[in-house]
CSV table of C-alpha atoms and ligand atoms in Angstrom, one decimal:
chain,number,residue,atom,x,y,z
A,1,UNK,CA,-1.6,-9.0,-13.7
A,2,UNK,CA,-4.0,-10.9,-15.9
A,3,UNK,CA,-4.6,-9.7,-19.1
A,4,UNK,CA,-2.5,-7.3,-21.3
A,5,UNK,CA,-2.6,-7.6,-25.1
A,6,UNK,CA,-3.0,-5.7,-28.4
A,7,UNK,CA,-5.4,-3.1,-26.6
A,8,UNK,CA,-2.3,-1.7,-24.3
A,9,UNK,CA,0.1,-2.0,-27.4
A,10,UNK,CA,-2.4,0.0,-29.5
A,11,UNK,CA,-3.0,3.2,-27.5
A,12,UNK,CA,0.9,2.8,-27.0
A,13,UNK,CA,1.7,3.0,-30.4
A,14,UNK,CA,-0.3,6.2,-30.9
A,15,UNK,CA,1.2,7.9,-27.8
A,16,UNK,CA,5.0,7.3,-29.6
A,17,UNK,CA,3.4,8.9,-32.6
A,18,UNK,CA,2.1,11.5,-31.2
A,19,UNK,CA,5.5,12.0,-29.4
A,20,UNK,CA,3.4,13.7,-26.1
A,21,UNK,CA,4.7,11.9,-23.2
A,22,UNK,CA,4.0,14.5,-20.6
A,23,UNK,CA,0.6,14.4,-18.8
A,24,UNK,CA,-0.4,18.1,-18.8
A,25,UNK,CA,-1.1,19.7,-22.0
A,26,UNK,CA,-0.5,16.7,-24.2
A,27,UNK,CA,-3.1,14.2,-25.7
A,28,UNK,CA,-4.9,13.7,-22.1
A,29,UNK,CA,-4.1,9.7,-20.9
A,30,UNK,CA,-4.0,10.7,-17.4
A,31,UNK,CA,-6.6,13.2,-17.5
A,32,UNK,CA,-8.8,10.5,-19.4
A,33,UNK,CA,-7.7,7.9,-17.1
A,34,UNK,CA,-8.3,10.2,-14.0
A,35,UNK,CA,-11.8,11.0,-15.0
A,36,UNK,CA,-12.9,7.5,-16.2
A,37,UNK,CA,-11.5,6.2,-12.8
A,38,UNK,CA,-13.6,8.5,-10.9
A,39,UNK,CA,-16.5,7.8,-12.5
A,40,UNK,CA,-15.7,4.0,-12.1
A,41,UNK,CA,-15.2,3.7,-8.2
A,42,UNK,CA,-17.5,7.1,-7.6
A,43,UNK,CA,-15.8,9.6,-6.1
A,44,UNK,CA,-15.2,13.4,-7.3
A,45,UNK,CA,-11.3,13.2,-7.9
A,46,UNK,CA,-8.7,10.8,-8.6
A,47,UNK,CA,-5.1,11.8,-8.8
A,48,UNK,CA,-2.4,9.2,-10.3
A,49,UNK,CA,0.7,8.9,-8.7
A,50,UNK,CA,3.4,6.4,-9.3
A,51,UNK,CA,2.5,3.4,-7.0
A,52,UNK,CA,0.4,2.1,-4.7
A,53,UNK,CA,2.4,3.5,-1.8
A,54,UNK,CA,2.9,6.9,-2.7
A,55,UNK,CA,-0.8,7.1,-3.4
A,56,UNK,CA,-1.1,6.5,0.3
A,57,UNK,CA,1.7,8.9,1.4
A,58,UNK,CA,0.4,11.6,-0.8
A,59,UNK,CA,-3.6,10.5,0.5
A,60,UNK,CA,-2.3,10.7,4.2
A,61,UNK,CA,-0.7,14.1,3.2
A,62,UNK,CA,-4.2,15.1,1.7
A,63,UNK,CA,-6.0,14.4,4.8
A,64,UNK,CA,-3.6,16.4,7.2
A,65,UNK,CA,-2.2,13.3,8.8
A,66,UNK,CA,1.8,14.2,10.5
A,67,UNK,CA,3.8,14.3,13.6
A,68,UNK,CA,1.5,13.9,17.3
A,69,UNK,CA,-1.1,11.6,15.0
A,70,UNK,CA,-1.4,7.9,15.5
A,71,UNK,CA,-3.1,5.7,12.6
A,72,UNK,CA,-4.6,2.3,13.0
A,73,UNK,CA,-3.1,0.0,10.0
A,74,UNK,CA,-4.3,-3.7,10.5
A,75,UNK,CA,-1.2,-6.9,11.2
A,76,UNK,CA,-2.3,-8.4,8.1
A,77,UNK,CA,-1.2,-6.2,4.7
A,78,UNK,CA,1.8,-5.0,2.7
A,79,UNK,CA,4.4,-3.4,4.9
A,80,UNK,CA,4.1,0.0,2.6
A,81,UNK,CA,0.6,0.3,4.9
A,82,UNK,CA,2.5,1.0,7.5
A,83,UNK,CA,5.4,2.9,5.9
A,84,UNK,CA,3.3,5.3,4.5
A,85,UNK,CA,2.2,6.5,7.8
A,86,UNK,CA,5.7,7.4,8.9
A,87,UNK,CA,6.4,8.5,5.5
A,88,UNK,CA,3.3,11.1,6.4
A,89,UNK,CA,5.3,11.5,10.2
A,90,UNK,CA,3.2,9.9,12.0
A,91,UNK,CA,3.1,6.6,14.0
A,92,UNK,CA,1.3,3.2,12.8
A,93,UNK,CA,-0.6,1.5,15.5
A,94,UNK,CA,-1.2,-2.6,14.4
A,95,UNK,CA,-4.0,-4.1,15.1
A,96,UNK,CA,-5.2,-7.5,14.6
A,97,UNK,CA,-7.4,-8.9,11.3
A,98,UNK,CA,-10.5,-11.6,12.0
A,99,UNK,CA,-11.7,-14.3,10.4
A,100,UNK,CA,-12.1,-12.0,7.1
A,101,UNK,CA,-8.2,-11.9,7.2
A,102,UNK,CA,-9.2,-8.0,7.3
A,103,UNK,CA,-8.6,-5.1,10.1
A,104,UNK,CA,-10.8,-6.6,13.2
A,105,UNK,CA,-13.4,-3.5,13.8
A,106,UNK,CA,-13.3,-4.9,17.8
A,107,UNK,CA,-9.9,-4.7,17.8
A,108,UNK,CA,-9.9,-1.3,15.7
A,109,UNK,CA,-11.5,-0.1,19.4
A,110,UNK,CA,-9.1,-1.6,21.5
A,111,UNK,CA,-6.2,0.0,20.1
A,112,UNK,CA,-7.5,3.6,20.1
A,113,UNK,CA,-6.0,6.1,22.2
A,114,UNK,CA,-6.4,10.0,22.5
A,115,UNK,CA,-3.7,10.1,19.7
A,116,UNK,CA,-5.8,7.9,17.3
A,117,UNK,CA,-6.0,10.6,14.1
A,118,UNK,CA,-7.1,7.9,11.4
A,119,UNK,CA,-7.5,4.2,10.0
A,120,UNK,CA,-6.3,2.7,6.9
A,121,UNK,CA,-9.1,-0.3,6.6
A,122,UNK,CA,-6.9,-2.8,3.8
A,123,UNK,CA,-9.3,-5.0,1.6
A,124,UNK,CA,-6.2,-7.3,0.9
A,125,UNK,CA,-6.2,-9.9,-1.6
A,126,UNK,CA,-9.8,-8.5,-3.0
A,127,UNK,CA,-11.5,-9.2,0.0
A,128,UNK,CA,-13.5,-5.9,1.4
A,129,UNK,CA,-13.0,-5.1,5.2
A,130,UNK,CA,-16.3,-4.9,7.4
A,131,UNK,CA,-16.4,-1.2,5.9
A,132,UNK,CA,-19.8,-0.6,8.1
A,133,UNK,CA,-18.7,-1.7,11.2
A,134,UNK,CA,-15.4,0.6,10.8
A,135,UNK,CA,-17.3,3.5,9.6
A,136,UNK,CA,-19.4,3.5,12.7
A,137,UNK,CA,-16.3,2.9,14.7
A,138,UNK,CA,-14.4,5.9,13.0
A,139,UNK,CA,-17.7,8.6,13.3
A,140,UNK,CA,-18.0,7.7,16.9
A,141,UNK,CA,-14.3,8.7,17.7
A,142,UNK,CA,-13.9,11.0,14.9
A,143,UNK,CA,-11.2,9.2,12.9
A,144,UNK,CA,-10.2,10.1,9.4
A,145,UNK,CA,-10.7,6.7,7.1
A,146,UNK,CA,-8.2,6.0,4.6
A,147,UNK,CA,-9.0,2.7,2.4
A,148,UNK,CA,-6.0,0.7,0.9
A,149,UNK,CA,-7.6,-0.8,-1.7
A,150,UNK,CA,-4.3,-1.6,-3.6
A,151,UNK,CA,-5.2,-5.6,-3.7
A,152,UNK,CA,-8.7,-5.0,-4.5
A,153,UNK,CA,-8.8,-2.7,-7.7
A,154,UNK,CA,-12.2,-2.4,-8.6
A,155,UNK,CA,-13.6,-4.5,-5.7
A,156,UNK,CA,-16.7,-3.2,-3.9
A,157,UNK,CA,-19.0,-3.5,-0.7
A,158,UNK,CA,-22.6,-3.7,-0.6
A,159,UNK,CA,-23.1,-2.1,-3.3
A,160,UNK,CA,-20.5,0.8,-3.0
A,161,UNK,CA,-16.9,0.7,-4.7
A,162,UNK,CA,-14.0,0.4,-2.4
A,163,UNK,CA,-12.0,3.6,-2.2
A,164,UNK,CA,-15.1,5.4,-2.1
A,165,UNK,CA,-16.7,5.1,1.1
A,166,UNK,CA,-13.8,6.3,3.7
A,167,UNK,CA,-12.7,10.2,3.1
A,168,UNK,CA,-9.8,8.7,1.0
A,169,UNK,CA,-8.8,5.4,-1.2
A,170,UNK,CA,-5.6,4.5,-2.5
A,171,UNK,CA,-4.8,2.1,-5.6
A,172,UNK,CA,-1.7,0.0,-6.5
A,173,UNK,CA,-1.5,-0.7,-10.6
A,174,UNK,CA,2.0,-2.5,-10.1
A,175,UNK,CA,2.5,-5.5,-11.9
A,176,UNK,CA,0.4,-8.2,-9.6
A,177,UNK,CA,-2.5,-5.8,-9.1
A,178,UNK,CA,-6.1,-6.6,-10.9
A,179,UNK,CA,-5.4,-4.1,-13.6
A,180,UNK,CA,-1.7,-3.2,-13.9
A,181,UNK,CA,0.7,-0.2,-15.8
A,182,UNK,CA,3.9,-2.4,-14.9
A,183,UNK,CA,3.9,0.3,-12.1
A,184,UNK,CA,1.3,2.9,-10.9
A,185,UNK,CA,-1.2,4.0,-8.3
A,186,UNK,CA,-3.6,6.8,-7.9
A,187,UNK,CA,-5.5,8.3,-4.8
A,188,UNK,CA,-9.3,9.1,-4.8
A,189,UNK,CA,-11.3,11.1,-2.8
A,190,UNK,CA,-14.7,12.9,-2.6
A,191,UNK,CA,-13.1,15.9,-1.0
A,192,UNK,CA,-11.7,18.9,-3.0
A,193,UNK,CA,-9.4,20.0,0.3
A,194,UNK,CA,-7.9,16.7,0.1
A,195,UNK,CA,-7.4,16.3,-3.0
A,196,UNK,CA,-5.6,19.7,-3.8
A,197,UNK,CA,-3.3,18.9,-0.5
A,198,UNK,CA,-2.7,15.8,-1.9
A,199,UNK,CA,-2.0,16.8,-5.3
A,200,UNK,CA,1.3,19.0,-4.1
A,201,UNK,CA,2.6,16.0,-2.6
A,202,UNK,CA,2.0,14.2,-5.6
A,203,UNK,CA,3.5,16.9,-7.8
A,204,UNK,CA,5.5,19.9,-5.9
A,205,UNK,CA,4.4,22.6,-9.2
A,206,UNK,CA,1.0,21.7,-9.1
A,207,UNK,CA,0.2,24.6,-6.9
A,208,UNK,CA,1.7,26.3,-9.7
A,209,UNK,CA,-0.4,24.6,-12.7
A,210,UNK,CA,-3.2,25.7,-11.2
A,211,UNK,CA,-4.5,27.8,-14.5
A,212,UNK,CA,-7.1,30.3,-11.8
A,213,UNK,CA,-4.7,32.4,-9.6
A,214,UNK,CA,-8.0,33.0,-7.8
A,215,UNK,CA,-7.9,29.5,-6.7
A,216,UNK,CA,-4.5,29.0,-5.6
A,217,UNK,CA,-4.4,29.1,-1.4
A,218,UNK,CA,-1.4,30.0,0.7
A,219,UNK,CA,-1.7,27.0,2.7
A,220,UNK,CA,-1.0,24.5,-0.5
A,221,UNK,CA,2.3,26.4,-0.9
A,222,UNK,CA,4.0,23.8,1.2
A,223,UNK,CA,7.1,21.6,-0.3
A,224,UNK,CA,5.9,19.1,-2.1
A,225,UNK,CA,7.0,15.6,-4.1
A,226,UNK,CA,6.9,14.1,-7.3
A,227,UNK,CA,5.0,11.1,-8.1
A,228,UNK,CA,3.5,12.4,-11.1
A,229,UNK,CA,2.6,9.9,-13.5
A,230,UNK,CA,3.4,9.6,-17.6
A,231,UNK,CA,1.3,9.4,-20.2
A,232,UNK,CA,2.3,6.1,-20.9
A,233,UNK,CA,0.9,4.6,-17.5
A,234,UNK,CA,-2.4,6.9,-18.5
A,235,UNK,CA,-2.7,4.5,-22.2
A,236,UNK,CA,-2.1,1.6,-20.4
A,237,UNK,CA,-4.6,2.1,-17.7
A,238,UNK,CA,-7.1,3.3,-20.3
A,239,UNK,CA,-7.0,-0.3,-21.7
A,240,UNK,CA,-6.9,-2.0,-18.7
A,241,UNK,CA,-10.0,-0.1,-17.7
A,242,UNK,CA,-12.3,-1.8,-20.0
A,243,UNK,CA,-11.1,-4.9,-19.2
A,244,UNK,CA,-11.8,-5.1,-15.4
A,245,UNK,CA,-15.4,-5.3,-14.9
A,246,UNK,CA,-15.6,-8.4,-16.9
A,247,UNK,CA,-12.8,-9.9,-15.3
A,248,UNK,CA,-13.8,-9.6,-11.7
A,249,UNK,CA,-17.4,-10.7,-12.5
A,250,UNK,CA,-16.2,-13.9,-13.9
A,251,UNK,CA,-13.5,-14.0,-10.9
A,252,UNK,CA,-16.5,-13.9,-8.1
A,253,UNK,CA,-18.7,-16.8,-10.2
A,254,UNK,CA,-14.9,-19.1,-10.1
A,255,UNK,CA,-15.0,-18.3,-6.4
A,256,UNK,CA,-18.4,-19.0,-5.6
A,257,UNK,CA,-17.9,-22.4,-7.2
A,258,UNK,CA,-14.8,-23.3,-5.4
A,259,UNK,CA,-16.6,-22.0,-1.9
A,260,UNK,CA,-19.4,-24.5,-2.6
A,261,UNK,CA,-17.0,-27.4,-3.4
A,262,UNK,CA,-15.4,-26.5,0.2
A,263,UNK,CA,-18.6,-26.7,2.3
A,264,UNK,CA,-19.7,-29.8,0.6
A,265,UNK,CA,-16.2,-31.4,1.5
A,266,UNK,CA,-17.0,-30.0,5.0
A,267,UNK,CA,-14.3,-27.4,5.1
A,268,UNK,CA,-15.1,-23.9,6.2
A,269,UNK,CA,-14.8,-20.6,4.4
A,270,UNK,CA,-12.9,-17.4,6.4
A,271,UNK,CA,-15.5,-14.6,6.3
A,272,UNK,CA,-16.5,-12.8,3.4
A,273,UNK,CA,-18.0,-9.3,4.3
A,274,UNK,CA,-19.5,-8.6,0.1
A,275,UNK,CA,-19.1,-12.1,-1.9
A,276,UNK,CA,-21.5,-10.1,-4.5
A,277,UNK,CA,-19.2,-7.1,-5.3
A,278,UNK,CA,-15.9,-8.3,-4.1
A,279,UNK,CA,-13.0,-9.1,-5.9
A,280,UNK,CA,-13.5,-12.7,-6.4
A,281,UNK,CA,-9.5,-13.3,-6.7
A,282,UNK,CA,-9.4,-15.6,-3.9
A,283,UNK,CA,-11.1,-18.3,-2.2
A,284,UNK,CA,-10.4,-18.8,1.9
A,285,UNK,CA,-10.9,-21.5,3.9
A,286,UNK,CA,-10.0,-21.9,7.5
A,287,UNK,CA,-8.7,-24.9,9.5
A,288,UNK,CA,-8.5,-25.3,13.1
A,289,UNK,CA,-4.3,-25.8,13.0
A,290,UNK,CA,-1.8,-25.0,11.3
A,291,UNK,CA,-1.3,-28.7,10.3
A,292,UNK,CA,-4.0,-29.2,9.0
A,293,UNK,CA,-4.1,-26.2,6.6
A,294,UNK,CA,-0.7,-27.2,5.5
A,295,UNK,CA,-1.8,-30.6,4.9
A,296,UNK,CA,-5.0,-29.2,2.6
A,297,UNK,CA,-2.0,-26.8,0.8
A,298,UNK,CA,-0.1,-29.7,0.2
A,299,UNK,CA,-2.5,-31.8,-1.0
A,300,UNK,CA,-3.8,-28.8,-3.8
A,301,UNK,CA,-0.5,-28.3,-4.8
A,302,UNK,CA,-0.1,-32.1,-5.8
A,303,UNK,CA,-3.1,-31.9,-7.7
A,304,UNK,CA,-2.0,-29.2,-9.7
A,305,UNK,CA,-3.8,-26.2,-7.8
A,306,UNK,CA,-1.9,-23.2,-6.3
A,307,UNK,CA,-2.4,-22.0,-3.1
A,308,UNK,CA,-0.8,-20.1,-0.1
A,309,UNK,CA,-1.3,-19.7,3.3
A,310,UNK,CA,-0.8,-16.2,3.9
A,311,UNK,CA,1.2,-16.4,6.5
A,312,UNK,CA,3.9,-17.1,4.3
A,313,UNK,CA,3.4,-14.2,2.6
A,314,UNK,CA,6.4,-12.1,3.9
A,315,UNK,CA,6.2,-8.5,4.3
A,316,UNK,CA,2.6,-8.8,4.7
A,317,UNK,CA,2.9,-9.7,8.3
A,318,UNK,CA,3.7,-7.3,11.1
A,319,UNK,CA,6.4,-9.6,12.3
A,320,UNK,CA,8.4,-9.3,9.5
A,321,UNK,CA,7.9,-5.5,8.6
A,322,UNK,CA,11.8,-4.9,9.8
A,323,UNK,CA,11.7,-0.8,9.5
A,324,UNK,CA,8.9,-0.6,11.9
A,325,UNK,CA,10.0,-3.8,14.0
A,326,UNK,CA,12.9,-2.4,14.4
A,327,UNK,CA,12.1,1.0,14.7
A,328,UNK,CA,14.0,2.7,11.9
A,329,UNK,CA,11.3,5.0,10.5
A,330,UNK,CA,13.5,7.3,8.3
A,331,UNK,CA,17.0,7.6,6.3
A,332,UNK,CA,17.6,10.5,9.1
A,333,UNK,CA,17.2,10.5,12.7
A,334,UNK,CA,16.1,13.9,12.5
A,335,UNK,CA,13.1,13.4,10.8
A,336,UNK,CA,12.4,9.8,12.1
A,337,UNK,CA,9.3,9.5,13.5
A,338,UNK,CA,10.0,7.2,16.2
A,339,UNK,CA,12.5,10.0,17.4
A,340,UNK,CA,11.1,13.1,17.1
A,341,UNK,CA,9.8,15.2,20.0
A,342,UNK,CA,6.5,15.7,18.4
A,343,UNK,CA,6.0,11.8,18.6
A,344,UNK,CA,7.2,11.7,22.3
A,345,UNK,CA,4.2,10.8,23.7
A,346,UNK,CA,2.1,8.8,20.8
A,347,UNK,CA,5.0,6.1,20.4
A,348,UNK,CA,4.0,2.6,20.9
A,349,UNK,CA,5.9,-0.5,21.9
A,350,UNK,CA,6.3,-3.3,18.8
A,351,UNK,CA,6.6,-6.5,19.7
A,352,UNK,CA,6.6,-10.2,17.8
A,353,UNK,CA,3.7,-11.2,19.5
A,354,UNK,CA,1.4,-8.0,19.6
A,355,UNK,CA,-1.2,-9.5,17.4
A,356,UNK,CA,-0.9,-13.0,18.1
A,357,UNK,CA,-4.7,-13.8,17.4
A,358,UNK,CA,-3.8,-12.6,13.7
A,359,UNK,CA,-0.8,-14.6,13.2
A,360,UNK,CA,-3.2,-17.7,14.6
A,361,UNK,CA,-5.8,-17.1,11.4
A,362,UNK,CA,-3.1,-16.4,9.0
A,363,UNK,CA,-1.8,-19.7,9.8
A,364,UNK,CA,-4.9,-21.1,9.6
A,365,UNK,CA,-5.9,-20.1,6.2
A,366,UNK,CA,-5.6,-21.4,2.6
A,367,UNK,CA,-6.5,-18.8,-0.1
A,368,UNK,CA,-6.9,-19.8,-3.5
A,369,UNK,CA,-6.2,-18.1,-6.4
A,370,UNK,CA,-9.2,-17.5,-8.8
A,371,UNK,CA,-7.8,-16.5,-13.0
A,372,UNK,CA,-10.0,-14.9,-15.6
A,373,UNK,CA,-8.8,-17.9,-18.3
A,374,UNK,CA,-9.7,-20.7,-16.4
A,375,UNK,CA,-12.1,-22.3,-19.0
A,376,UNK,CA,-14.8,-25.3,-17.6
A,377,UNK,CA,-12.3,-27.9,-17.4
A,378,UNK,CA,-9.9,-26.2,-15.4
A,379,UNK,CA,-12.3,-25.0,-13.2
A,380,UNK,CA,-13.8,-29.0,-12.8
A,381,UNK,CA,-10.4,-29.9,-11.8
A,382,UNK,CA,-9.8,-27.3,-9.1
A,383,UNK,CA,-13.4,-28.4,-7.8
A,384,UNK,CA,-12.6,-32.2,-8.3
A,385,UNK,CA,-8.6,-31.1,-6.1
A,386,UNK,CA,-10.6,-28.9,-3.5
A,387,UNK,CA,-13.1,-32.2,-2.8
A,388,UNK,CA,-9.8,-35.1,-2.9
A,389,UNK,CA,-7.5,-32.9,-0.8
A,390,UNK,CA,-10.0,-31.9,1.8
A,391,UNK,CA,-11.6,-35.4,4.0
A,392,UNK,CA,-10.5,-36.1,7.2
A,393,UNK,CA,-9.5,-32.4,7.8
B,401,PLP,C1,-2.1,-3.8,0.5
B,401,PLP,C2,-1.0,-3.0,-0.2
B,401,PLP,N1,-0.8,-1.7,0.1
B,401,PLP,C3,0.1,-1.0,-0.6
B,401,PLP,C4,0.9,-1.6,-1.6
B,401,PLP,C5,1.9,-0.7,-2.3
B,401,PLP,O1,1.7,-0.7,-3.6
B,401,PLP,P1,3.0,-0.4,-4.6
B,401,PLP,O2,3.8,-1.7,-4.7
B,401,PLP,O3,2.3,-0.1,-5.9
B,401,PLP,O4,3.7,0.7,-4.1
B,401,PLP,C6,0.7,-2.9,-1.9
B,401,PLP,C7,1.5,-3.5,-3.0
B,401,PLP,O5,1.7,-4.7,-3.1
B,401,PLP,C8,-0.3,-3.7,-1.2
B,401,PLP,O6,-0.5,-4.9,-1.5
């Protein structure tokens, strides 16, 4: 989160007034935020939901993805990637980032099998995936493309927004996202097929609010969820909206200026696919040991300037995403996807070392953190830290 203020509190206050807390039929957050979204990242629909991970869930359910399907989720990323393909019924395949810290298109190859149904391509912490190179990947072998773009809220490539260039995109808005309702996501697509499928998972009546009996197919009669968001998250999101653009702009110019300091202290950036429409929330640079990026870390810190190498980072490496590690992929046996027949013969073997070229960059890397209120002098000082920590490494 970065900036919340009198905006949020505003559109709040009118909402308690008005005393119309449910999304359909009321005073229209969701549908305003759902609309402006669309518009914002370029796609036809966007449906809310009520995090980043059931937006994926509910995308995967949208696209058709269950048991017999394997899907591609890359080593480096938040363990709901992966849960949210078994969620759907279907088993995650890991396979290894690059020097982008992003899914390895290569490797993306590699790990294909007549099973391979989809790819969720993650643009974590802002940085955009090699979106081309996967796309071309993905048409050759017919995969469905699924972007988790729950770090990189309003992040593009090359000109295009993520979420809008795979058949599907999902969005976190939890509480450390670029713009944030405390919790929230939302799925977006171009397609109306995936979006209505997606849309029961998201809310088991919508079938039902479908206001043209004409429209309504047999096929979307299936059980669904609910993830359905509030009107609340809606006003919230409608501020945030307007403060994003600005934000990131300012967010690529800090990073720019931080990647310059690195090169002229001789240290060397991780790859980044779109530095003109990313993110810009972190800076990367790559060592050649472990050591040594730990020595550059250390150093930052001392000088006042947060860093991490993303390694550390927990339940964003394979190695310590226990469920799937361990293979417990539901609350009942019976619908586990690592036990069910369907899944008999597209079950693959996890082990600590699967991706071991990923675990190398990840401890390799330093990312730091770009903020929209660093003012001149803070950024001098980051420049002045990067430059003192950085000889001799
Ligand atoms: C890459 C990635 N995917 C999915 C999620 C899940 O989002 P949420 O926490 O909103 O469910 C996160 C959240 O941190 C994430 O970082």
């Amino acid at each position: 989160m970065y900036r919340i203020g009198d905006a949020e509190i505003k559109r709040i206050r009118r909402l308690i007034e008005s005393g119309k807390m449910f999304r359909y039929g009321s005073g229209g957050e969701c549908d305003k935020f759902e609309a402006d979204w669309s518009a914002h990242v370029g796609v036809k629909y966007t449906r809310m939901a009520r995090s980043g991970t059931s937006a994926l869930y509910t995308a995967l359910v949208g696209l058709g993805i269950g048991p017999g399907d394997q899907v591609v989720v890359p080593a480096y990323t938040y363990m709901a990637t992966a849960l949210a393909v078994l969620a759907a019924g279907a088993i995650p395949v890991i396979a290894d980032v690059d020097e982008s810290l992003t899914l390895c298109p290569k490797d993306l190859v590699r790990r294909l099998t007549k099973h391979t149904r989809a790819v969720i391509p993650v643009h974590m912490v802002g940085l955009p995936c090699d979106m081309n190179a996967i796309m071309k990947v993905a048409r050759k072998h017919k995969l469905l493309v699924l972007e988790d773009a729950c770090q990189a809220v309003g992040g593009g490539y090359r000109g295009k927004m993520l979420g809008s260039i795979g058949d599907a995109g999902a969005f976190s808005f939890n509480f450390f996202k670029n713009i944030t309702c405390g919790e929230g996501g939302a799925f977006v697509t171009k397609s109306k097929g995936v979006y209505d499928r997606g849309s029961v998972a998201v809310d088991c009546c919508s079938f039902y609010w479908d206001e043209n009996p004409q429209q309504r197919r047999d096929e979307l009669q299936f059980a669904g969820n609910n993830f359905r968001a509030s009107e609340f998250e809606g006003a919230i999101l409608n501020a945030q909206l307007s403060r994003l653009a600005p934000m990131l702009k300012k967010m690529r110019g800090q990073k720019k200026r931080l990647l310059k300091a690195g090169e002229k202290a001789g240290l060397v950036s991780i790859t980044n696919h779109s530095l003109e429409d990313e993110c810009g929330t972190h800076a990367g640079f790559l060592f050649t040991d472990e050591a040594s990026a730990r020595a550059f870390s250390n150093g930052l810190k001392s000088r006042g300037v947060g860093n991490f190498l993303p390694m550390d980072t927990g339940r964003h490496v394979y190695t310590r995403w226990e469920p799937i590690m361990r293979e417990q992929g539901a609350h009942h046996a019976a619908l586990d996807p690592f036990k069910i027949p369907a899944n008999r013969n597209c079950k693959v073997k996890y082990t600590q070392d699967m991706c071991a070229s990923s675990l190398g960059i990840l401890s390799r890397t330093v990312l730091i953190g770009t903020h929209p209120d660093n003012d001149a002098q803070r950024m001098q000082s980051m420049v002045g830290a990067i430059r003192d920590a950085a000889p001799g490494l």
